[in-house]
Short mmCIF file of C-alpha atoms in Angstrom, two decimals:
data_model
loop_
_atom_site.label_atom_id
_atom_site.label_comp_id
_atom_site.label_asym_id
_atom_site.label_seq_id
_atom_site.Cartn_x
_atom_site.Cartn_y
_atom_site.Cartn_z
CA MET A 28 2.89 -10.06 -42.65
CA ARG A 29 5.76 -7.99 -42.08
CA ASN A 30 4.02 -5.33 -40.56
CA ARG A 31 2.49 -6.81 -38.03
CA MET A 32 4.95 -8.60 -37.12
CA ARG A 33 7.11 -5.89 -36.42
CA GLY A 34 4.01 -3.95 -34.35
CA SER A 35 3.28 -7.01 -31.42
CA GLN A 36 7.16 -6.77 -31.60
CA ARG A 37 6.64 -3.65 -30.02
CA ARG A 38 3.46 -4.42 -27.74
CA THR A 39 5.68 -7.06 -26.34
CA THR A 40 8.56 -4.16 -26.02
CA SER A 41 6.43 -1.74 -25.03
CA THR A 42 5.17 -4.57 -22.11
CA SER A 43 7.84 -5.04 -20.78
CA SER A 44 9.32 -1.87 -20.47
CA THR A 45 5.94 -1.26 -18.81
CA TRP A 46 6.48 -3.50 -16.38
CA LYS A 47 9.93 -3.48 -15.59
CA TYR A 48 8.77 0.32 -13.71
CA ALA A 49 6.02 -0.81 -12.08
CA LEU A 50 8.31 -4.11 -10.25
CA THR A 51 10.29 -0.91 -9.24
CA THR A 52 8.21 1.51 -7.71
CA TRP A 53 7.08 -1.37 -6.40
CA LEU A 54 10.60 -2.65 -4.33
CA ALA A 55 10.21 0.82 -3.31
CA GLY A 56 7.87 0.37 -1.61
CA VAL A 57 8.58 -2.72 0.16
CA VAL A 58 12.06 -1.29 0.35
CA ALA A 59 9.94 1.76 2.48
CA ALA A 60 7.58 -0.62 4.31
CA VAL A 61 10.60 -2.13 6.22
CA GLY A 62 11.40 0.46 7.26
CA LEU A 63 8.38 0.77 8.60
CA GLY A 64 8.39 -2.67 11.16
CA ALA A 65 12.02 -2.26 10.82
CA VAL A 66 12.10 -1.93 15.22
CA SER A 67 9.40 -3.74 16.26
CA PRO A 68 11.54 -6.96 15.52
CA VAL A 69 14.43 -5.89 18.00
CA GLY A 70 11.60 -3.56 20.17
CA SER A 71 13.11 -4.91 23.58
CA THR A 72 16.21 -5.32 23.13
CA VAL A 73 16.16 -1.37 22.43
CA ARG A 74 13.53 -1.79 24.73
CA SER A 75 16.74 -2.38 27.50
CA SER A 76 19.81 -1.11 25.71
CA LEU A 77 17.45 2.59 26.06
CA GLY A 78 15.50 1.72 29.54
CA LEU A 79 12.34 2.97 28.04
CA SER A 80 9.25 1.73 29.03
CA ALA A 81 6.13 0.09 27.07
CA GLY A 82 4.86 3.22 25.78
CA ALA A 83 8.29 4.58 24.73
CA LEU A 84 8.68 1.59 22.84
CA ALA A 85 5.11 2.03 21.50
CA TRP A 86 5.69 5.81 20.06
CA ALA A 87 9.09 4.87 18.96
CA THR A 88 6.98 2.14 16.79
CA SER A 89 4.93 4.20 15.67
CA SER A 90 5.10 7.55 14.92
CA ILE A 91 5.79 6.70 11.59
CA THR A 92 2.26 5.73 11.10
CA ALA A 93 1.43 9.00 12.56
CA VAL A 94 3.44 11.39 10.51
CA SER A 95 1.23 9.84 7.32
CA ALA A 96 -1.81 10.50 9.35
CA VAL A 97 -1.23 14.08 10.30
CA PHE A 98 0.40 15.20 6.57
CA GLY A 99 -1.26 12.75 3.99
CA ILE A 100 -2.92 15.48 2.28
CA PRO A 101 -0.15 18.08 2.39
CA ALA A 102 2.59 15.09 0.99
CA GLY A 103 -0.48 15.12 -1.79
CA TRP A 104 -0.90 18.72 -2.51
CA TRP A 105 3.56 18.71 -2.37
CA VAL A 106 4.18 15.83 -4.53
CA ARG A 107 1.55 17.81 -7.09
CA ARG A 108 4.21 21.11 -7.27
CA PHE A 109 7.93 18.97 -6.45
CA GLY A 110 7.16 15.85 -9.44
CA ALA A 111 6.58 12.49 -8.39
CA GLN A 112 9.12 10.61 -9.60
CA ARG A 113 11.93 13.17 -7.62
CA ALA A 114 9.48 13.34 -4.40
CA LEU A 115 10.59 9.83 -4.33
CA SER A 116 13.72 8.77 -4.74
CA CYS A 117 14.14 11.62 -2.52
CA GLY A 118 11.51 10.04 0.25
CA LEU A 119 14.07 7.35 -0.45
CA PHE A 120 16.91 9.28 0.32
CA VAL A 121 14.85 11.20 3.99
CA MET A 122 14.49 7.15 4.97
CA SER A 123 18.27 6.76 4.04
CA VAL A 124 19.37 8.40 7.20
CA ALA A 125 17.31 8.65 9.38
CA ALA A 126 17.26 5.06 9.26
CA ALA A 127 21.77 5.55 9.93
CA VAL A 128 20.86 7.34 12.44
CA SER A 129 18.35 6.02 14.82
CA ALA A 130 21.31 3.33 14.63
CA THR A 131 23.35 5.38 16.61
CA ALA A 132 20.77 6.81 19.15
CA GLY A 133 21.42 6.54 22.33
CA SER A 134 18.74 8.04 23.69
CA TRP A 135 14.68 8.19 22.75
CA GLY A 136 14.25 11.17 22.24
CA LEU A 137 16.75 10.85 19.73
CA LEU A 138 14.98 8.35 18.56
CA LEU A 139 11.71 9.05 18.39
CA GLY A 140 13.22 12.80 16.14
CA SER A 141 14.53 10.43 13.76
CA ARG A 142 11.60 8.18 13.45
CA ILE A 143 9.45 10.80 13.09
CA ALA A 144 12.30 12.17 10.15
CA GLU A 145 11.80 8.62 8.49
CA GLY A 146 8.17 9.18 8.74
CA VAL A 147 7.83 11.90 6.42
CA GLY A 148 10.40 10.36 4.19
CA TYR A 149 8.14 6.48 4.45
CA LEU A 150 4.68 9.66 3.30
CA PHE A 151 6.30 10.88 -0.25
CA VAL A 152 7.20 6.68 -1.04
CA LEU A 153 3.85 5.61 -0.34
CA VAL A 154 2.63 9.27 -1.95
CA ALA A 155 4.57 9.80 -4.88
CA GLY A 156 4.90 6.03 -5.94
CA PRO A 157 0.80 5.26 -7.43
CA VAL A 158 1.01 8.37 -8.95
CA VAL A 159 4.97 7.58 -11.27
CA LEU A 160 3.07 3.96 -11.20
CA THR A 161 -0.66 5.66 -13.34
CA ARG A 162 1.77 8.02 -15.39
CA LEU A 163 3.86 4.49 -16.35
CA THR A 164 1.24 2.46 -17.37
CA GLN A 165 -2.31 2.32 -18.73
CA GLY A 166 -6.11 0.14 -19.23
CA GLY A 167 -5.46 -3.45 -17.49
CA ILE A 168 -1.76 -3.46 -17.14
CA ARG A 169 -2.05 0.08 -14.83
CA ALA A 170 -5.75 -1.02 -12.22
CA ALA A 171 -2.89 -4.51 -11.87
CA ALA A 172 0.08 -2.13 -11.11
CA LEU A 173 -1.84 -0.25 -9.06
CA ALA A 174 -3.24 -2.96 -6.72
CA LEU A 175 0.46 -4.95 -6.48
CA TRP A 176 1.20 -1.50 -4.98
CA GLY A 177 -1.69 -2.00 -2.14
CA THR A 178 1.20 -4.97 -1.45
CA CYS A 179 3.91 -3.40 -0.84
CA VAL A 180 2.92 -2.76 3.44
CA PRO A 181 2.47 -5.98 4.50
CA THR A 182 6.25 -7.64 1.76
CA GLY A 183 7.79 -5.56 3.57
CA LEU A 184 5.96 -6.03 7.33
CA ALA A 185 7.07 -9.13 6.91
CA ILE A 186 10.92 -9.39 5.52
CA ALA A 187 11.36 -6.98 7.98
CA ALA A 188 9.75 -9.25 10.71
CA ALA A 189 11.44 -12.36 9.07
CA ALA A 190 14.72 -10.78 8.69
CA GLY A 191 14.84 -8.61 11.61
CA GLY A 192 13.67 -11.15 14.10
CA SER A 193 17.09 -13.93 12.13
CA LEU A 194 19.16 -11.41 12.51
CA ALA A 195 18.20 -10.82 16.80
CA SER A 196 20.77 -13.37 17.72
CA TRP A 197 23.18 -12.33 15.72
CA TRP A 198 23.62 -8.58 15.42
CA THR A 199 22.06 -5.54 17.64
CA TRP A 200 19.61 -3.81 17.59
CA ASN A 201 21.33 -0.46 16.28
CA GLN A 202 23.84 -3.05 13.48
CA TRP A 203 19.94 -4.45 12.31
CA LEU A 204 18.20 -0.68 11.63
CA ALA A 205 21.50 1.00 10.02
CA LEU A 206 20.93 -2.61 7.78
CA THR A 207 17.95 -0.69 7.37
CA ALA A 208 19.44 2.58 6.14
CA VAL A 209 21.16 1.14 2.51
CA GLY A 210 18.29 -0.74 0.52
CA PRO A 211 16.86 3.00 0.73
CA LEU A 212 19.45 4.40 -0.39
CA ILE A 213 20.64 1.69 -3.13
CA MET A 214 17.17 2.43 -4.18
CA ALA A 215 16.73 5.46 -5.46
CA GLY A 216 19.86 4.81 -7.11
CA VAL A 217 17.74 2.04 -9.15
CA LEU A 218 15.38 5.01 -9.46
CA ALA A 219 17.15 7.18 -10.98
CA VAL A 220 18.71 4.96 -13.50
CA VAL A 221 15.54 2.78 -14.57
CA LEU A 222 12.80 4.76 -14.64
CA PRO A 223 12.32 7.39 -17.33
CA ARG A 224 12.01 10.91 -16.48
CA LEU A 225 8.36 12.62 -16.22
CA PRO A 226 7.79 15.56 -17.14
CA ARG A 227 6.62 17.93 -15.07
CA THR A 228 2.89 19.92 -15.80
CA ALA A 229 1.85 23.27 -13.84
CA VAL A 230 -1.82 22.07 -12.08
CA PRO A 231 -3.87 24.33 -10.29
CA ARG A 232 -3.96 24.59 -6.32
CA ALA A 233 -5.45 21.97 -5.50
CA HIS A 234 -7.09 23.47 -2.62
CA ARG A 235 -9.57 25.45 -4.93
CA GLU A 236 -10.66 21.82 -6.27
CA ALA A 237 -12.13 20.76 -3.00
CA GLY A 238 -14.92 19.15 -4.90
CA THR A 239 -13.64 17.10 -7.31
CA TRP A 240 -12.69 14.49 -3.78
CA ASN A 241 -15.60 13.43 -3.54
CA GLY A 242 -14.81 10.24 -5.01
CA ALA A 243 -10.93 9.85 -3.41
CA LEU A 244 -13.01 10.85 -0.44
CA ARG A 245 -15.57 7.69 -0.18
CA LEU A 246 -12.23 5.51 -1.21
CA ALA A 247 -9.29 6.96 1.59
CA VAL A 248 -13.22 6.06 4.13
CA ALA A 249 -13.10 3.05 2.67
CA TYR A 250 -9.84 2.25 3.60
CA ALA A 251 -9.39 3.62 6.66
CA SER A 252 -12.31 0.88 7.13
CA LEU A 253 -9.76 -1.67 5.28
CA SER A 254 -7.06 -0.69 7.16
CA LEU A 255 -8.96 -0.73 10.91
CA VAL A 256 -9.42 -4.22 10.79
CA GLY A 257 -6.18 -6.07 9.18
CA VAL A 258 -3.77 -3.81 11.60
CA ALA A 259 -6.91 -4.47 14.40
CA VAL A 260 -7.46 -8.96 14.16
CA VAL A 261 -3.16 -8.77 13.90
CA MET A 262 -2.33 -6.99 16.58
CA VAL A 263 -5.40 -8.63 18.73
CA LEU A 264 -4.75 -12.44 17.22
CA PRO A 265 -2.28 -13.48 19.56
CA PRO A 266 -3.39 -12.55 23.42
CA PHE A 267 -5.26 -14.85 22.37
CA LEU A 268 -3.97 -17.20 21.20
CA THR A 269 -2.14 -16.95 24.05
CA GLU A 270 -4.71 -16.91 26.87
CA ASN A 271 -8.13 -18.53 25.25
CA ARG A 272 -5.52 -21.70 23.07
CA SER A 273 -2.24 -21.45 25.77
CA ALA A 274 -0.38 -21.33 22.55
CA THR A 275 2.88 -20.43 23.24
CA SER A 276 4.48 -17.30 22.03
CA ALA A 277 6.60 -18.30 19.50
CA VAL A 278 4.42 -20.17 17.66
CA ALA A 279 1.21 -17.16 18.46
CA GLY A 280 4.22 -15.00 16.21
CA THR A 281 4.29 -17.36 13.27
CA VAL A 282 0.23 -17.70 13.10
CA VAL A 283 0.63 -14.16 12.59
CA ALA A 284 3.62 -13.72 10.18
CA LEU A 285 1.49 -16.37 7.97
CA VAL A 286 -1.33 -14.97 8.73
CA CYS A 287 0.17 -11.05 7.58
CA LEU A 288 1.38 -12.87 4.55
CA GLY A 289 -1.62 -13.52 3.41
CA SER A 290 -2.60 -9.32 3.10
CA ALA A 291 -0.35 -9.79 0.86
CA ALA A 292 -1.65 -12.69 -1.25
CA GLY A 293 -4.94 -10.66 -1.61
CA GLY A 294 -3.03 -8.65 -3.19
CA LEU A 295 -1.25 -10.33 -5.88
CA ALA A 296 -4.84 -12.34 -6.11
CA ALA A 297 -6.55 -8.04 -7.12
CA SER A 298 -3.48 -7.53 -9.22
CA TRP A 299 -4.24 -10.94 -11.27
CA LEU A 300 -7.61 -10.29 -11.50
CA LEU A 301 -7.51 -7.00 -12.54
CA ARG A 302 -6.34 -7.73 -14.58
CA ARG A 303 -7.76 -10.36 -16.11
CA GLY A 304 -10.89 -8.49 -16.72
CA LEU A 305 -12.61 -8.51 -12.92
CA THR A 306 -14.25 -5.26 -11.80
CA LEU A 307 -13.92 -3.62 -8.30
CA SER A 308 -17.61 -4.36 -8.36
CA GLN A 309 -17.14 -7.19 -8.54
CA LEU A 310 -15.12 -7.37 -5.60
CA ALA A 311 -16.28 -5.55 -3.41
CA PRO A 312 -18.64 -8.52 -2.26
CA LEU A 313 -15.85 -10.57 -0.81
CA GLY A 314 -15.62 -8.03 1.87
CA VAL A 315 -18.55 -10.84 3.18
CA LEU A 316 -16.03 -13.12 3.80
CA MET A 317 -14.31 -11.48 6.17
CA PRO A 318 -16.98 -11.11 9.68
CA VAL A 319 -17.51 -15.19 8.58
CA ALA A 320 -14.46 -16.17 8.97
CA CYS A 321 -13.33 -14.41 12.76
CA LEU A 322 -16.28 -16.40 14.20
CA PRO A 323 -13.42 -19.46 13.44
CA ALA A 324 -10.72 -17.15 13.47
CA PHE A 325 -11.82 -16.65 17.19
CA SER A 326 -13.31 -19.13 18.44
CA ALA A 327 -11.51 -21.21 20.79
CA GLU A 328 -13.51 -24.82 19.93
CA PHE A 329 -12.20 -24.91 16.38
CA PRO A 330 -8.60 -26.30 16.70
CA LEU A 331 -5.47 -23.87 16.67
CA ALA A 332 -4.94 -25.06 13.17
CA VAL A 333 -8.21 -23.20 11.81
CA ASN A 334 -7.60 -20.75 14.10
CA GLY A 335 -4.73 -19.73 11.79
CA ALA A 336 -6.58 -20.17 8.33
CA ALA A 337 -9.35 -18.70 9.15
CA ALA A 338 -7.88 -15.38 10.06
CA THR A 339 -5.63 -15.93 7.10
CA LEU A 340 -8.88 -15.66 5.31
CA VAL A 341 -9.50 -12.59 6.75
CA LEU A 342 -5.95 -10.67 5.91
CA ALA A 343 -6.54 -12.01 2.72
CA VAL A 344 -9.55 -10.21 2.32
CA ASP A 345 -9.32 -7.36 3.41
CA GLY A 346 -5.75 -7.39 1.43
CA LEU A 347 -7.26 -7.78 -1.72
CA LEU A 348 -10.11 -5.15 -1.63
CA ILE A 349 -7.38 -3.01 -0.45
CA SER A 350 -5.13 -3.60 -3.38
CA ALA A 351 -8.33 -3.16 -5.18
CA VAL A 352 -8.54 0.26 -3.81
CA PHE A 353 -4.74 1.96 -5.54
CA ALA A 354 -5.75 0.73 -8.40
CA ALA A 355 -10.11 2.68 -8.80
CA ALA A 356 -7.11 6.26 -7.03
CA PRO A 357 -6.83 7.06 -10.62
CA ASP A 358 -10.75 6.74 -11.89
CA SER A 359 -11.69 8.64 -8.14
CA VAL A 360 -10.71 11.18 -9.21
CA SER A 361 -12.17 14.10 -13.08
CA ARG A 362 -8.30 14.83 -14.05
CA PRO A 363 -4.83 12.79 -14.18
CA GLU A 364 -3.09 15.62 -11.96
CA HIS A 365 -6.04 15.38 -9.00
CA VAL A 366 -3.74 11.29 -8.08
CA ASP A 367 -1.08 12.84 -6.27
CA VAL A 368 -3.55 14.22 -3.56
CA ALA A 369 -6.05 11.89 -4.03
CA THR A 370 -3.61 8.91 -2.49
CA GLY A 371 -2.19 11.68 -0.15
CA ILE A 372 -5.79 11.74 0.90
CA LEU A 373 -6.18 7.52 1.16
CA ASN A 374 -3.14 7.50 2.97
CA GLN A 375 -4.54 10.09 5.43
CA PHE A 376 -6.77 7.45 6.55
CA GLY A 377 -5.10 4.72 6.23
CA SER A 378 -3.52 5.87 8.78
CA VAL A 379 -5.63 7.25 11.19
CA GLY A 380 -7.84 3.20 10.29
CA MET A 381 -4.19 2.22 11.44
CA MET A 382 -4.00 4.13 14.83
CA ILE A 383 -7.08 3.94 15.53
CA GLY A 384 -8.04 0.08 14.96
CA PRO A 385 -6.34 -2.41 17.67
CA PRO A 386 -8.22 0.17 20.49
CA VAL A 387 -11.10 0.06 19.03
CA PHE A 388 -11.05 -2.98 19.04
CA GLY A 389 -10.09 -3.13 22.35
CA VAL A 390 -12.71 -1.76 23.73
CA VAL A 391 -15.23 -4.12 21.77
CA ILE A 392 -13.19 -6.99 23.50
CA ALA A 393 -13.29 -6.41 26.74
CA ALA A 394 -17.12 -5.22 26.45
CA ALA A 395 -18.56 -8.08 25.12
CA GLY A 396 -15.92 -11.15 24.31
CA TRP A 397 -13.54 -12.57 21.76
CA GLY A 398 -16.86 -12.88 19.81
CA ALA A 399 -17.44 -9.86 19.24
CA VAL A 400 -14.88 -9.99 16.89
CA ALA A 401 -17.20 -10.42 14.48
CA ALA A 402 -19.88 -8.54 15.00
CA ALA A 403 -16.80 -5.48 15.28
CA THR A 404 -15.57 -6.36 11.38
CA LEU A 405 -18.62 -7.59 9.88
CA VAL A 406 -19.39 -3.02 11.01
CA PHE A 407 -16.40 -2.38 9.90
CA GLY A 408 -15.76 -4.67 7.13
CA GLY A 409 -19.34 -3.67 5.40
CA LEU A 410 -18.77 -0.75 5.44
CA GLY A 411 -15.59 -0.40 3.24
CA ALA A 412 -17.18 -2.52 0.45
CA ILE A 413 -19.91 -0.87 0.53
CA LEU A 414 -17.82 2.09 0.60
CA LEU A 415 -16.12 0.51 -2.33
CA LEU A 416 -18.83 -0.59 -4.74
CA THR A 417 -20.83 2.82 -4.74
CA THR A 418 -17.48 4.44 -5.82
CA ALA A 419 -17.40 1.95 -8.97
CA ARG A 420 -20.94 2.24 -9.87
CA THR A 421 -20.09 6.23 -9.52
CA PRO A 422 -16.71 6.57 -11.75
CA ALA A 423 -15.68 10.65 -11.40
CA SER A 424 -16.33 11.12 -15.50
CA GLY A 425 -12.99 12.30 -17.30
CA SER A 426 -11.60 10.60 -14.92
CA ALA A 427 -6.88 9.90 -14.93
CA ALA A 428 -7.84 6.25 -15.93
CA GLY A 429 -10.09 7.38 -18.30
CA VAL A 430 -7.79 9.31 -21.04
CA SER A 431 -6.29 7.60 -24.14
CA GLU A 432 -3.14 8.98 -24.40
CA SER A 433 -1.07 9.95 -21.45
CA SER A 434 0.98 13.16 -21.20
CA ASP A 435 3.45 11.65 -19.31
CA ALA A 436 4.21 8.55 -20.82
CA PRO A 437 8.00 7.36 -21.16
CA ALA A 438 9.66 9.05 -24.60
CA GLY A 439 9.31 6.71 -27.06
CA GLU A 440 6.51 4.40 -25.42
CA GLU A 441 3.27 2.84 -27.11
CA THR A 442 0.16 3.53 -25.35
CA GLU A 443 -2.27 -0.34 -26.33
CA GLY A 444 -6.07 1.63 -25.00
CA ALA A 445 -7.24 3.91 -23.26
CA ALA A 446 -8.21 2.06 -19.61
CA GLU A 447 -11.80 2.39 -18.16
CA PRO A 448 -13.32 2.94 -15.22
CA LEU A 449 -12.40 0.18 -13.41
CA GLY A 450 -16.41 -0.04 -12.52
CA THR A 451 -17.39 -0.85 -16.42
CA ALA A 452 -13.41 -2.05 -17.70
CA ALA A 453 -13.79 -4.07 -20.82
CA ASP A 454 -12.11 -7.46 -20.84
CA VAL A 455 -8.58 -6.81 -21.16
CA ARG A 456 -8.42 -10.44 -22.10
CA LYS A 457 -9.55 -9.33 -25.66
CA PRO A 458 -6.92 -8.87 -28.52
CA LYS A 459 -6.58 -5.60 -29.25
CA ARG A 460 -6.45 -4.73 -34.26
CA THR A 461 -3.88 -2.28 -33.89
CA ARG A 462 -2.47 -0.78 -36.85
CA ALA A 463 1.29 -1.98 -38.10
#
């Protein structure tokens, strides 16, 4: 009996420590995403202060995403050689320094350059974070932690919009951007204290193993499609509300903020469902709800509250599936050390989807009207859901998540069983017997 009690206490301690590491890493991703959305809430004052055109401001706002769209895969290779844990901390430090420089910018060139540098740090955080989670977690906790990681961006953007908007009437834009430089610096220190040191392992060159990325490429295209839909819906919703529903800019902004929170809520739901044994193949069919919900979301025949609620459902399902993408990443590659490059592929494709989503939907709306939003969502959201299904049914043999004992697990930590591929994972709620 005493041995059983000791075994139970060890498992409880191991689980709590693992979640402490996971939540700390997740918080690092949220802080990085605040930097991603830092300029938007003070965009008008930045534009008037520096005398920028709308196009110049847009470049400064989206340059971080552009870096990820171009250098996502090379960043994965670099993280593999440099070490995910060090890359995560260094990425936060780079973001802090770059944000401090942008706060002192007196010209568009300096602002753009500092934002590009911040984009490099942001990319390293977004690539290294899931790798750290993969190496610190096992089984159902790994799936839940990676799904939680999928909520980093919407959560960080919501925080940036709320905090930046609230402080805009009290602070200058320089003070706000300076504040965003503090968070990454503090978070880098927290990571150094909280996370255990992970060993570095020599691995072969990634560009000689291109054949191992088939599953990751399917996931990446799915991520790009889902990101395209989510960003596009958020971007085209304000003009629909102001032009077709006669809503004020303040009302439209409030509705969009609530809609964005729907994406984070969907990601949290994915983490909860995966932790309780649902599989990727069971979650993917929920994608059919997105085009269906787009019909009332972009119809003037429904009340404004229905428009907002339906758009929130679109983003909730989109966020749920995006979180499922991150949870499936370890199963999309054949060896554990491939996860870093797979994450780079995901971020590069996802950033491309974010960049092209608004103009693609804009062209569709101009050609066929607001009713075509549902059709475009059906095409791109359907593609993402189908690719998720095919990935779940054809997991990589010997996948990273299928390792019974991670060589990168922190010293002294117990791991409870192997993680099966998400397409066939057992219900993690079933208790396992262990030797005391």
